[in-house]
mmCIF file of C-alpha atoms in Angstrom:
data_model
loop_
_atom_site.group_PDB
_atom_site.id
_atom_site.type_symbol
_atom_site.label_atom_id
_atom_site.label_comp_id
_atom_site.label_asym_id
_atom_site.label_seq_id
_atom_site.Cartn_x
_atom_site.Cartn_y
_atom_site.Cartn_z
ATOM 1 C CA UNK A 1 84.210 61.405 134.368
ATOM 2 C CA UNK A 2 85.503 59.168 137.175
ATOM 3 C CA UNK A 3 89.023 60.052 138.286
ATOM 4 C CA UNK A 4 91.773 57.747 137.162
ATOM 5 C CA UNK A 5 93.284 55.464 139.744
ATOM 6 C CA UNK A 6 96.646 53.768 140.101
ATOM 7 C CA UNK A 7 97.413 50.596 138.170
ATOM 8 C CA UNK A 8 97.172 48.623 141.411
ATOM 9 C CA UNK A 9 93.731 50.048 142.239
ATOM 10 C CA UNK A 10 92.544 49.402 138.680
ATOM 11 C CA UNK A 11 93.601 45.763 138.929
ATOM 12 C CA UNK A 12 91.773 45.402 142.251
ATOM 13 C CA UNK A 13 88.584 46.696 140.618
ATOM 14 C CA UNK A 14 89.009 44.378 137.653
ATOM 15 C CA UNK A 15 89.599 41.371 139.906
ATOM 16 C CA UNK A 16 86.498 42.244 141.951
ATOM 17 C CA UNK A 17 84.404 42.581 138.790
ATOM 18 C CA UNK A 18 85.520 39.161 137.580
ATOM 19 C CA UNK A 19 84.734 37.527 140.916
ATOM 20 C CA UNK A 20 81.249 39.079 141.065
ATOM 21 C CA UNK A 21 80.386 38.502 137.402
ATOM 22 C CA UNK A 22 78.897 35.071 138.094
ATOM 23 C CA UNK A 23 76.242 36.461 140.417
ATOM 24 C CA UNK A 24 75.560 39.653 138.475
ATOM 25 C CA UNK A 25 75.449 37.795 135.126
ATOM 26 C CA UNK A 26 77.301 40.635 133.445
ATOM 27 C CA UNK A 27 79.160 40.469 130.162
ATOM 28 C CA UNK A 28 82.930 40.818 130.454
ATOM 29 C CA UNK A 29 85.669 42.038 128.143
ATOM 30 C CA UNK A 30 89.125 40.504 128.548
ATOM 31 C CA UNK A 31 92.465 41.669 127.175
ATOM 32 C CA UNK A 32 94.999 38.855 126.941
ATOM 33 C CA UNK A 33 98.461 38.221 125.519
ATOM 34 C CA UNK A 34 99.809 35.010 124.046
ATOM 35 C CA UNK A 35 100.403 31.816 126.009
ATOM 36 C CA UNK A 36 104.158 32.264 126.270
ATOM 37 C CA UNK A 37 103.223 35.064 128.707
ATOM 38 C CA UNK A 38 106.471 36.916 128.122
ATOM 39 C CA UNK A 39 107.033 40.448 129.332
ATOM 40 C CA UNK A 40 105.622 41.963 126.132
ATOM 41 C CA UNK A 41 102.373 40.002 126.316
ATOM 42 C CA UNK A 42 101.855 40.633 130.019
ATOM 43 C CA UNK A 43 102.572 44.373 129.973
ATOM 44 C CA UNK A 44 100.724 45.024 126.700
ATOM 45 C CA UNK A 45 97.577 43.445 128.127
ATOM 46 C CA UNK A 46 97.757 45.524 131.315
ATOM 47 C CA UNK A 47 98.398 48.766 129.432
ATOM 48 C CA UNK A 48 95.679 48.314 126.819
ATOM 49 C CA UNK A 49 93.091 47.205 129.381
ATOM 50 C CA UNK A 50 93.763 50.234 131.558
ATOM 51 C CA UNK A 51 93.639 52.780 128.746
ATOM 52 C CA UNK A 52 90.548 51.230 127.092
ATOM 53 C CA UNK A 53 88.731 51.249 130.426
ATOM 54 C CA UNK A 54 89.283 54.961 130.975
ATOM 55 C CA UNK A 55 88.387 56.077 127.459
ATOM 56 C CA UNK A 56 84.917 56.139 125.809
ATOM 57 C CA UNK A 57 82.687 54.214 126.109
ATOM 58 C CA UNK A 58 84.383 53.482 129.489
ATOM 59 C CA UNK A 59 83.796 49.734 129.390
ATOM 60 C CA UNK A 60 85.778 47.811 131.964
ATOM 61 C CA UNK A 61 88.474 45.776 130.240
ATOM 62 C CA UNK A 62 89.950 43.009 132.402
ATOM 63 C CA UNK A 63 93.644 42.293 131.738
ATOM 64 C CA UNK A 64 94.320 38.572 131.947
ATOM 65 C CA UNK A 65 97.827 37.197 132.403
ATOM 66 C CA UNK A 66 97.941 34.102 130.187
ATOM 67 C CA UNK A 67 99.523 31.810 132.781
ATOM 68 C CA UNK A 68 98.873 30.104 136.110
ATOM 69 C CA UNK A 69 99.583 32.161 139.227
ATOM 70 C CA UNK A 70 102.416 29.845 140.286
ATOM 71 C CA UNK A 71 104.179 30.605 136.999
ATOM 72 C CA UNK A 72 104.584 34.271 137.928
ATOM 73 C CA UNK A 73 107.604 33.260 140.008
ATOM 74 C CA UNK A 74 109.353 32.252 136.767
ATOM 75 C CA UNK A 75 109.241 35.866 135.557
ATOM 76 C CA UNK A 76 111.213 38.074 137.977
ATOM 77 C CA UNK A 77 111.549 40.695 135.240
ATOM 78 C CA UNK A 78 107.750 41.114 135.273
ATOM 79 C CA UNK A 79 107.806 41.530 139.052
ATOM 80 C CA UNK A 80 110.384 44.304 138.642
ATOM 81 C CA UNK A 81 108.323 46.105 136.001
ATOM 82 C CA UNK A 82 105.267 45.900 138.239
ATOM 83 C CA UNK A 83 107.304 47.309 141.124
ATOM 84 C CA UNK A 84 108.320 50.259 138.952
ATOM 85 C CA UNK A 85 104.598 50.753 138.247
ATOM 86 C CA UNK A 86 103.750 50.602 141.979
ATOM 87 C CA UNK A 87 102.029 47.216 141.662
ATOM 88 C CA UNK A 88 102.873 43.603 142.482
ATOM 89 C CA UNK A 89 102.232 40.068 141.156
ATOM 90 C CA UNK A 90 99.509 39.675 143.796
ATOM 91 C CA UNK A 91 97.532 42.395 141.987
ATOM 92 C CA UNK A 92 97.307 40.736 138.572
ATOM 93 C CA UNK A 93 94.612 38.401 137.238
ATOM 94 C CA UNK A 94 95.694 34.967 136.031
ATOM 95 C CA UNK A 95 94.189 31.837 134.496
ATOM 96 C CA UNK A 96 93.508 30.605 138.031
ATOM 97 C CA UNK A 97 91.130 33.535 138.579
ATOM 98 C CA UNK A 98 89.496 32.878 135.211
ATOM 99 C CA UNK A 99 89.031 29.179 136.044
ATOM 100 C CA UNK A 100 87.416 30.051 139.365
ATOM 101 C CA UNK A 101 84.958 32.424 137.681
ATOM 102 C CA UNK A 102 84.258 29.968 134.885
ATOM 103 C CA UNK A 103 83.589 27.138 137.358
ATOM 104 C CA UNK A 104 81.249 29.356 139.354
ATOM 105 C CA UNK A 105 79.279 30.087 136.187
ATOM 106 C CA UNK A 106 79.218 26.404 135.156
ATOM 107 C CA UNK A 107 81.548 27.210 132.272
ATOM 108 C CA UNK A 108 79.111 29.698 130.743
ATOM 109 C CA UNK A 109 81.260 32.795 131.074
ATOM 110 C CA UNK A 110 79.868 35.558 128.841
ATOM 111 C CA UNK A 111 82.937 37.365 127.567
ATOM 112 C CA UNK A 112 84.501 39.078 124.574
ATOM 113 C CA UNK A 113 88.239 38.889 123.981
ATOM 114 C CA UNK A 114 90.729 41.483 122.793
ATOM 115 C CA UNK A 115 94.139 40.040 121.885
ATOM 116 C CA UNK A 116 97.589 41.586 122.194
ATOM 117 C CA UNK A 117 100.865 40.088 120.974
ATOM 118 C CA UNK A 118 98.995 37.357 119.063
ATOM 119 C CA UNK A 119 95.996 37.134 116.767
ATOM 120 C CA UNK A 120 94.752 33.600 117.356
ATOM 121 C CA UNK A 121 93.671 32.177 120.709
ATOM 122 C CA UNK A 122 95.427 28.911 121.550
ATOM 123 C CA UNK A 123 95.829 26.538 124.463
ATOM 124 C CA UNK A 124 93.351 26.717 127.323
ATOM 125 C CA UNK A 125 91.629 29.772 125.829
ATOM 126 C CA UNK A 126 91.016 28.313 122.377
ATOM 127 C CA UNK A 127 87.381 27.630 123.329
ATOM 128 C CA UNK A 128 86.783 31.401 123.235
ATOM 129 C CA UNK A 129 88.193 31.847 119.716
ATOM 130 C CA UNK A 130 84.795 32.779 118.255
ATOM 131 C CA UNK A 131 84.445 35.644 120.761
ATOM 132 C CA UNK A 132 87.533 37.599 119.653
ATOM 133 C CA UNK A 133 86.604 41.220 118.910
ATOM 134 C CA UNK A 134 89.981 42.682 117.987
ATOM 135 C CA UNK A 135 93.763 42.523 118.215
ATOM 136 C CA UNK A 136 96.949 44.572 118.380
ATOM 137 C CA UNK A 137 99.845 42.402 117.280
ATOM 138 C CA UNK A 138 103.224 42.299 115.541
ATOM 139 C CA UNK A 139 103.080 38.669 114.357
ATOM 140 C CA UNK A 140 101.974 37.302 110.982
ATOM 141 C CA UNK A 141 98.237 37.553 110.383
ATOM 142 C CA UNK A 142 96.664 34.126 110.870
ATOM 143 C CA UNK A 143 93.341 35.287 109.457
ATOM 144 C CA UNK A 144 91.376 34.444 112.584
ATOM 145 C CA UNK A 145 90.440 37.952 113.721
ATOM 146 C CA UNK A 146 87.439 39.327 111.772
ATOM 147 C CA UNK A 147 88.393 41.853 109.094
ATOM 148 C CA UNK A 148 85.923 44.382 110.516
ATOM 149 C CA UNK A 149 87.243 44.011 114.079
ATOM 150 C CA UNK A 150 88.255 47.154 115.942
ATOM 151 C CA UNK A 151 91.035 47.420 116.768
ATOM 152 C CA UNK A 152 92.676 45.223 114.161
ATOM 153 C CA UNK A 153 96.307 46.318 114.183
ATOM 154 C CA UNK A 154 98.900 44.012 112.640
ATOM 155 C CA UNK A 155 102.174 45.853 112.094
ATOM 156 C CA UNK A 156 105.871 45.085 112.294
ATOM 157 C CA UNK A 157 107.501 46.321 115.488
ATOM 158 C CA UNK A 158 110.090 45.172 117.975
ATOM 159 C CA UNK A 159 107.575 45.180 120.802
ATOM 160 C CA UNK A 160 103.804 44.869 120.748
ATOM 161 C CA UNK A 161 103.719 47.409 123.570
ATOM 162 C CA UNK A 162 104.940 50.014 121.070
ATOM 163 C CA UNK A 163 101.867 49.332 118.915
ATOM 164 C CA UNK A 164 99.604 49.631 121.957
ATOM 165 C CA UNK A 165 101.153 53.001 122.772
ATOM 166 C CA UNK A 166 100.721 54.158 119.180
ATOM 167 C CA UNK A 167 97.093 53.020 119.038
ATOM 168 C CA UNK A 168 96.170 54.558 122.405
ATOM 169 C CA UNK A 169 98.278 57.696 122.221
ATOM 170 C CA UNK A 170 95.518 60.112 121.263
ATOM 171 C CA UNK A 171 93.177 58.722 123.924
ATOM 172 C CA UNK A 172 95.996 58.795 126.485
ATOM 173 C CA UNK A 173 96.688 62.464 125.738
ATOM 174 C CA UNK A 174 92.976 63.171 126.051
ATOM 175 C CA UNK A 175 92.962 61.571 129.493
ATOM 176 C CA UNK A 176 95.759 63.847 130.632
ATOM 177 C CA UNK A 177 93.952 66.959 129.448
ATOM 178 C CA UNK A 178 90.820 65.959 131.385
ATOM 179 C CA UNK A 179 92.526 64.932 134.620
ATOM 180 C CA UNK A 180 91.142 66.911 137.541
ATOM 181 C CA UNK A 181 94.377 66.646 139.524
ATOM 182 C CA UNK A 182 97.376 67.186 137.260
ATOM 183 C CA UNK A 183 99.880 65.860 139.790
ATOM 184 C CA UNK A 184 97.945 62.621 140.353
ATOM 185 C CA UNK A 185 97.495 62.195 136.592
ATOM 186 C CA UNK A 186 101.231 62.583 136.023
ATOM 187 C CA UNK A 187 101.948 59.973 138.695
ATOM 188 C CA UNK A 188 99.588 57.436 137.095
ATOM 189 C CA UNK A 189 101.009 58.219 133.655
ATOM 190 C CA UNK A 190 104.521 57.583 134.969
ATOM 191 C CA UNK A 191 103.404 54.199 136.324
ATOM 192 C CA UNK A 192 101.937 53.249 132.954
ATOM 193 C CA UNK A 193 105.000 54.559 131.122
ATOM 194 C CA UNK A 194 107.301 52.368 133.226
ATOM 195 C CA UNK A 195 104.991 49.424 132.523
ATOM 196 C CA UNK A 196 105.138 49.999 128.757
ATOM 197 C CA UNK A 197 108.860 50.746 128.572
ATOM 198 C CA UNK A 198 109.839 47.444 130.186
ATOM 199 C CA UNK A 199 109.025 45.164 127.244
ATOM 200 C CA UNK A 200 110.070 47.727 124.639
ATOM 201 C CA UNK A 201 113.621 48.060 125.964
ATOM 202 C CA UNK A 202 113.909 44.285 126.411
ATOM 203 C CA UNK A 203 112.565 43.371 122.962
ATOM 204 C CA UNK A 204 114.690 45.973 121.144
ATOM 205 C CA UNK A 205 117.801 45.632 123.346
ATOM 206 C CA UNK A 206 117.284 49.214 124.467
ATOM 207 C CA UNK A 207 116.642 50.298 120.843
ATOM 208 C CA UNK A 208 120.034 48.943 119.773
ATOM 209 C CA UNK A 209 118.804 45.817 117.924
ATOM 210 C CA UNK A 210 118.758 47.163 114.371
ATOM 211 C CA UNK A 211 116.914 44.172 112.885
ATOM 212 C CA UNK A 212 114.094 44.486 115.434
ATOM 213 C CA UNK A 213 113.732 48.162 116.268
ATOM 214 C CA UNK A 214 111.188 50.074 114.184
ATOM 215 C CA UNK A 215 109.914 53.635 114.106
ATOM 216 C CA UNK A 216 107.018 52.521 116.327
ATOM 217 C CA UNK A 217 109.501 51.517 119.045
ATOM 218 C CA UNK A 218 111.609 54.663 118.796
ATOM 219 C CA UNK A 219 108.586 56.962 118.937
ATOM 220 C CA UNK A 220 106.977 55.001 121.796
ATOM 221 C CA UNK A 221 110.146 55.328 123.878
ATOM 222 C CA UNK A 222 110.337 59.062 123.202
ATOM 223 C CA UNK A 223 106.690 59.503 124.187
ATOM 224 C CA UNK A 224 106.938 57.368 127.334
ATOM 225 C CA UNK A 225 110.169 58.975 128.517
ATOM 226 C CA UNK A 226 108.375 62.296 128.263
ATOM 227 C CA UNK A 227 105.744 61.045 130.719
ATOM 228 C CA UNK A 228 108.433 59.855 133.114
ATOM 229 C CA UNK A 229 110.292 63.156 132.846
ATOM 230 C CA UNK A 230 107.122 64.991 133.880
ATOM 231 C CA UNK A 231 107.047 63.108 137.182
ATOM 232 C CA UNK A 232 110.582 63.386 138.563
ATOM 233 C CA UNK A 233 110.015 65.850 141.400
ATOM 234 C CA UNK A 234 111.981 64.558 144.370
ATOM 235 C CA UNK A 235 113.304 61.640 142.312
ATOM 236 C CA UNK A 236 116.431 61.081 140.221
ATOM 237 C CA UNK A 237 115.919 61.340 136.432
ATOM 238 C CA UNK A 238 114.770 58.167 134.713
ATOM 239 C CA UNK A 239 117.715 56.120 133.408
ATOM 240 C CA UNK A 240 116.557 53.908 130.539
ATOM 241 C CA UNK A 241 119.872 52.085 130.221
ATOM 242 C CA UNK A 242 119.860 51.173 133.901
ATOM 243 C CA UNK A 243 116.249 49.994 133.571
ATOM 244 C CA UNK A 244 117.159 47.786 130.615
ATOM 245 C CA UNK A 245 120.214 46.362 132.388
ATOM 246 C CA UNK A 246 118.191 45.474 135.477
ATOM 247 C CA UNK A 247 115.407 43.788 133.514
ATOM 248 C CA UNK A 248 117.756 41.941 131.163
ATOM 249 C CA UNK A 249 119.724 40.575 134.109
ATOM 250 C CA UNK A 250 116.569 39.231 135.742
ATOM 251 C CA UNK A 251 115.207 37.799 132.495
ATOM 252 C CA UNK A 252 118.403 36.040 131.484
ATOM 253 C CA UNK A 253 119.283 34.514 134.843
ATOM 254 C CA UNK A 254 118.037 30.926 134.665
ATOM 255 C CA UNK A 255 120.353 29.666 137.417
ATOM 256 C CA UNK A 256 117.582 29.399 140.060
ATOM 257 C CA UNK A 257 115.321 27.389 137.723
ATOM 258 C CA UNK A 258 115.038 23.644 137.234
ATOM 259 C CA UNK A 259 115.454 22.407 133.667
ATOM 260 C CA UNK A 260 111.700 21.814 133.458
ATOM 261 C CA UNK A 261 111.075 25.414 134.531
ATOM 262 C CA UNK A 262 113.610 26.634 131.954
ATOM 263 C CA UNK A 263 111.601 24.882 129.227
ATOM 264 C CA UNK A 264 108.222 26.146 130.425
ATOM 265 C CA UNK A 265 109.171 29.743 131.254
ATOM 266 C CA UNK A 266 108.696 31.016 127.680
ATOM 267 C CA UNK A 267 106.662 28.270 126.030
ATOM 268 C CA UNK A 268 104.115 28.258 123.209
ATOM 269 C CA UNK A 269 102.391 25.420 121.415
ATOM 270 C CA UNK A 270 100.280 24.903 118.311
ATOM 271 C CA UNK A 271 98.151 22.166 116.789
ATOM 272 C CA UNK A 272 98.757 21.987 113.051
ATOM 273 C CA UNK A 273 97.934 19.331 110.485
ATOM 274 C CA UNK A 274 96.989 16.852 113.194
ATOM 275 C CA UNK A 275 100.350 17.331 114.927
ATOM 276 C CA UNK A 276 101.284 19.205 118.092
ATOM 277 C CA UNK A 277 104.273 21.555 118.186
ATOM 278 C CA UNK A 278 105.778 22.945 121.376
ATOM 279 C CA UNK A 279 108.409 25.691 121.386
ATOM 280 C CA UNK A 280 110.585 26.913 124.255
ATOM 281 C CA UNK A 281 112.633 30.110 123.962
ATOM 282 C CA UNK A 282 115.607 30.276 126.343
ATOM 283 C CA UNK A 283 118.124 33.107 126.977
ATOM 284 C CA UNK A 284 121.123 30.777 127.267
ATOM 285 C CA UNK A 285 123.326 28.677 125.006
ATOM 286 C CA UNK A 286 123.088 24.909 124.569
ATOM 287 C CA UNK A 287 126.505 24.674 126.185
ATOM 288 C CA UNK A 288 125.027 26.250 129.316
ATOM 289 C CA UNK A 289 121.912 24.096 129.120
ATOM 290 C CA UNK A 290 123.983 20.946 128.627
ATOM 291 C CA UNK A 291 126.111 21.784 131.648
ATOM 292 C CA UNK A 292 123.045 22.690 133.717
ATOM 293 C CA UNK A 293 121.421 19.354 132.869
ATOM 294 C CA UNK A 294 124.639 17.431 133.568
ATOM 295 C CA UNK A 295 125.642 16.356 130.069
ATOM 296 C CA UNK A 296 124.260 16.089 126.541
ATOM 297 C CA UNK A 297 122.422 12.832 127.177
ATOM 298 C CA UNK A 298 120.715 14.242 130.264
ATOM 299 C CA UNK A 299 119.732 17.395 128.381
ATOM 300 C CA UNK A 300 118.158 15.257 125.644
ATOM 301 C CA UNK A 301 116.366 13.238 128.309
ATOM 302 C CA UNK A 302 114.915 16.401 129.884
ATOM 303 C CA UNK A 303 113.634 17.597 126.489
ATOM 304 C CA UNK A 304 112.103 14.187 125.755
ATOM 305 C CA UNK A 305 110.412 14.139 129.152
ATOM 306 C CA UNK A 306 108.995 17.617 128.483
ATOM 307 C CA UNK A 307 107.652 16.366 125.151
ATOM 308 C CA UNK A 308 105.986 13.462 126.982
ATOM 309 C CA UNK A 309 104.428 15.800 129.527
ATOM 310 C CA UNK A 310 102.977 18.089 126.855
ATOM 311 C CA UNK A 311 102.066 15.312 124.397
ATOM 312 C CA UNK A 312 104.131 16.809 121.568
ATOM 313 C CA UNK A 313 104.959 15.475 118.128
ATOM 314 C CA UNK A 314 107.645 18.134 117.678
ATOM 315 C CA UNK A 315 109.684 19.897 120.347
ATOM 316 C CA UNK A 316 111.622 23.007 119.333
ATOM 317 C CA UNK A 317 114.101 24.549 121.759
ATOM 318 C CA UNK A 318 115.355 27.954 120.638
ATOM 319 C CA UNK A 319 118.239 29.701 122.363
ATOM 320 C CA UNK A 320 119.211 33.372 122.131
ATOM 321 C CA UNK A 321 122.265 34.778 123.909
ATOM 322 C CA UNK A 322 125.377 36.923 123.656
ATOM 323 C CA UNK A 323 128.707 35.170 123.243
ATOM 324 C CA UNK A 324 131.713 36.143 125.381
ATOM 325 C CA UNK A 325 132.932 38.500 122.649
ATOM 326 C CA UNK A 326 129.550 40.218 122.552
ATOM 327 C CA UNK A 327 128.081 38.732 119.364
ATOM 328 C CA UNK A 328 124.381 37.860 119.456
ATOM 329 C CA UNK A 329 123.716 34.204 118.656
ATOM 330 C CA UNK A 330 120.830 31.814 118.152
ATOM 331 C CA UNK A 331 120.625 28.019 118.182
ATOM 332 C CA UNK A 332 117.842 25.558 117.477
ATOM 333 C CA UNK A 333 117.160 22.015 118.613
ATOM 334 C CA UNK A 334 114.333 20.085 116.955
ATOM 335 C CA UNK A 335 113.094 16.777 118.358
ATOM 336 C CA UNK A 336 110.543 14.651 116.468
ATOM 337 C CA UNK A 337 108.567 12.260 118.651
ATOM 338 C CA UNK A 338 106.210 10.493 116.249
ATOM 339 C CA UNK A 339 106.332 9.079 112.733
ATOM 340 C CA UNK A 340 104.542 12.088 111.275
ATOM 341 C CA UNK A 341 106.646 14.346 113.456
ATOM 342 C CA UNK A 342 109.802 12.893 111.876
ATOM 343 C CA UNK A 343 108.378 13.548 108.422
ATOM 344 C CA UNK A 344 107.621 17.154 109.369
ATOM 345 C CA UNK A 345 111.094 17.621 110.874
ATOM 346 C CA UNK A 346 112.740 16.367 107.706
ATOM 347 C CA UNK A 347 110.582 18.690 105.578
ATOM 348 C CA UNK A 348 111.564 21.614 107.807
ATOM 349 C CA UNK A 349 115.260 20.798 107.505
ATOM 350 C CA UNK A 350 115.047 20.409 103.720
ATOM 351 C CA UNK A 351 113.060 23.608 103.185
ATOM 352 C CA UNK A 352 114.575 25.973 105.735
ATOM 353 C CA UNK A 353 118.093 24.846 106.603
ATOM 354 C CA UNK A 354 119.595 27.127 103.985
ATOM 355 C CA UNK A 355 117.187 30.002 104.610
ATOM 356 C CA UNK A 356 117.998 30.051 108.319
ATOM 357 C CA UNK A 357 121.674 29.173 107.794
ATOM 358 C CA UNK A 358 121.435 26.171 110.114
ATOM 359 C CA UNK A 359 124.778 24.477 110.762
ATOM 360 C CA UNK A 360 125.533 21.366 112.778
ATOM 361 C CA UNK A 361 126.081 22.186 116.453
ATOM 362 C CA UNK A 362 129.478 21.047 117.783
ATOM 363 C CA UNK A 363 129.951 18.222 115.314
ATOM 364 C CA UNK A 364 126.519 16.761 115.923
ATOM 365 C CA UNK A 365 127.062 16.271 119.655
ATOM 366 C CA UNK A 366 123.333 16.527 120.411
ATOM 367 C CA UNK A 367 122.064 14.839 117.221
ATOM 368 C CA UNK A 368 120.417 11.428 117.267
ATOM 369 C CA UNK A 369 118.795 10.032 114.130
ATOM 370 C CA UNK A 370 117.561 6.446 113.787
ATOM 371 C CA UNK A 371 114.535 4.813 112.177
ATOM 372 C CA UNK A 372 112.573 5.384 115.385
ATOM 373 C CA UNK A 373 113.968 8.717 116.614
ATOM 374 C CA UNK A 374 115.039 12.087 115.212
ATOM 375 C CA UNK A 375 116.840 14.894 117.023
ATOM 376 C CA UNK A 376 119.064 17.586 115.545
ATOM 377 C CA UNK A 377 120.702 20.697 116.920
ATOM 378 C CA UNK A 378 122.044 23.612 114.893
ATOM 379 C CA UNK A 379 123.601 27.023 115.191
ATOM 380 C CA UNK A 380 121.439 29.591 113.394
ATOM 381 C CA UNK A 381 123.227 32.057 111.166
ATOM 382 C CA UNK A 382 120.142 34.165 110.444
ATOM 383 C CA UNK A 383 119.903 35.577 113.952
ATOM 384 C CA UNK A 384 117.196 38.059 112.935
ATOM 385 C CA UNK A 385 114.737 35.145 112.804
ATOM 386 C CA UNK A 386 113.244 34.556 116.259
ATOM 387 C CA UNK A 387 110.346 32.290 117.179
ATOM 388 C CA UNK A 388 108.085 34.828 115.510
ATOM 389 C CA UNK A 389 109.526 33.708 112.152
ATOM 390 C CA UNK A 390 110.696 30.149 112.895
ATOM 391 C CA UNK A 391 107.437 28.844 114.402
ATOM 392 C CA UNK A 392 105.443 29.568 111.204
ATOM 393 C CA UNK A 393 108.137 27.702 109.240
ATOM 394 C CA UNK A 394 107.763 24.695 111.522
ATOM 395 C CA UNK A 395 103.996 24.848 111.255
ATOM 396 C CA UNK A 396 104.213 24.994 107.487
ATOM 397 C CA UNK A 397 106.368 21.858 107.521
ATOM 398 C CA UNK A 398 103.698 20.155 109.643
ATOM 399 C CA UNK A 399 101.058 20.776 106.975
ATOM 400 C CA UNK A 400 101.131 18.067 104.313
#
């Protein structure tokens, strides 16, 4: 059995294999998260690819970050997690690397796809949808992954990384027992544990979000902290709260970003019923976004321009933040940009306004409804419903 290497060295090998695949004509296996490329998707893909590569049948799994390389700068929290795992953004494989390999093979890239944090390929990767061989996900089952796929894990959890840890735990323990050098194995395990803990603490608010945290998350944290505790010689003990605080601060600071970058940092889109929906999740209030844009009219203009750029019928902007008194809050802005989009928006409001406890935001300050345009903004009373729940509601409203 080949000795395990660091996460950084593994990524170098994976990147080299992708680059040489066009000349060697070898079949590849990718692990990829969803197109929002949030911390959970990025880290889950890296973790699963590493552990699957080093367990039988020892097939190289290439972790693909579902974003362009330039977009890595929008995710400083990911850079920090990589640093804790002794790696850097330069090490990871992005859509740019995939495009280069695909172009070199005249678009005939022979590859299977394993999905994490989603169960339906969308966006630029939708062309590979018929090559999906499995998934580990905590979203609603869209019925696109074959029933006999392995793995096919679809369970409720705060973080998909917790499900990856649960699925790989036995194999991970087996790796430790077979490691030739115990000290080196513990160091690599600590790197991987830091990688996995990042999204779990963020997505569960350090296990304090009662509506999100599940037994999978609690057990994953206990297991991963054990791996970090085994590798503290010459180092201070691991402080999970400090780790969460550092990552949350980086994730929530949108001050360096342009408004366009704010909208594209955590963005997902779907085609449904002949319409195109784009959703942006933002860790700031509409008051902050309004002030950042200049005023309400300029904020609306930025959102409209983003809808133009992406060719959207519906634009959904979802905010999530803590108020000054510490209460967690959500808001939702929905902009319809076509006749059918307006119809879908009205259906959504009729069907889900009560279920989500949507209330007019600041007396309708950001609303604009005419025969040719439709924009509404609400506070959301049901704060337990994130994009994971709201996006399927919007998609349902788009289906006539």
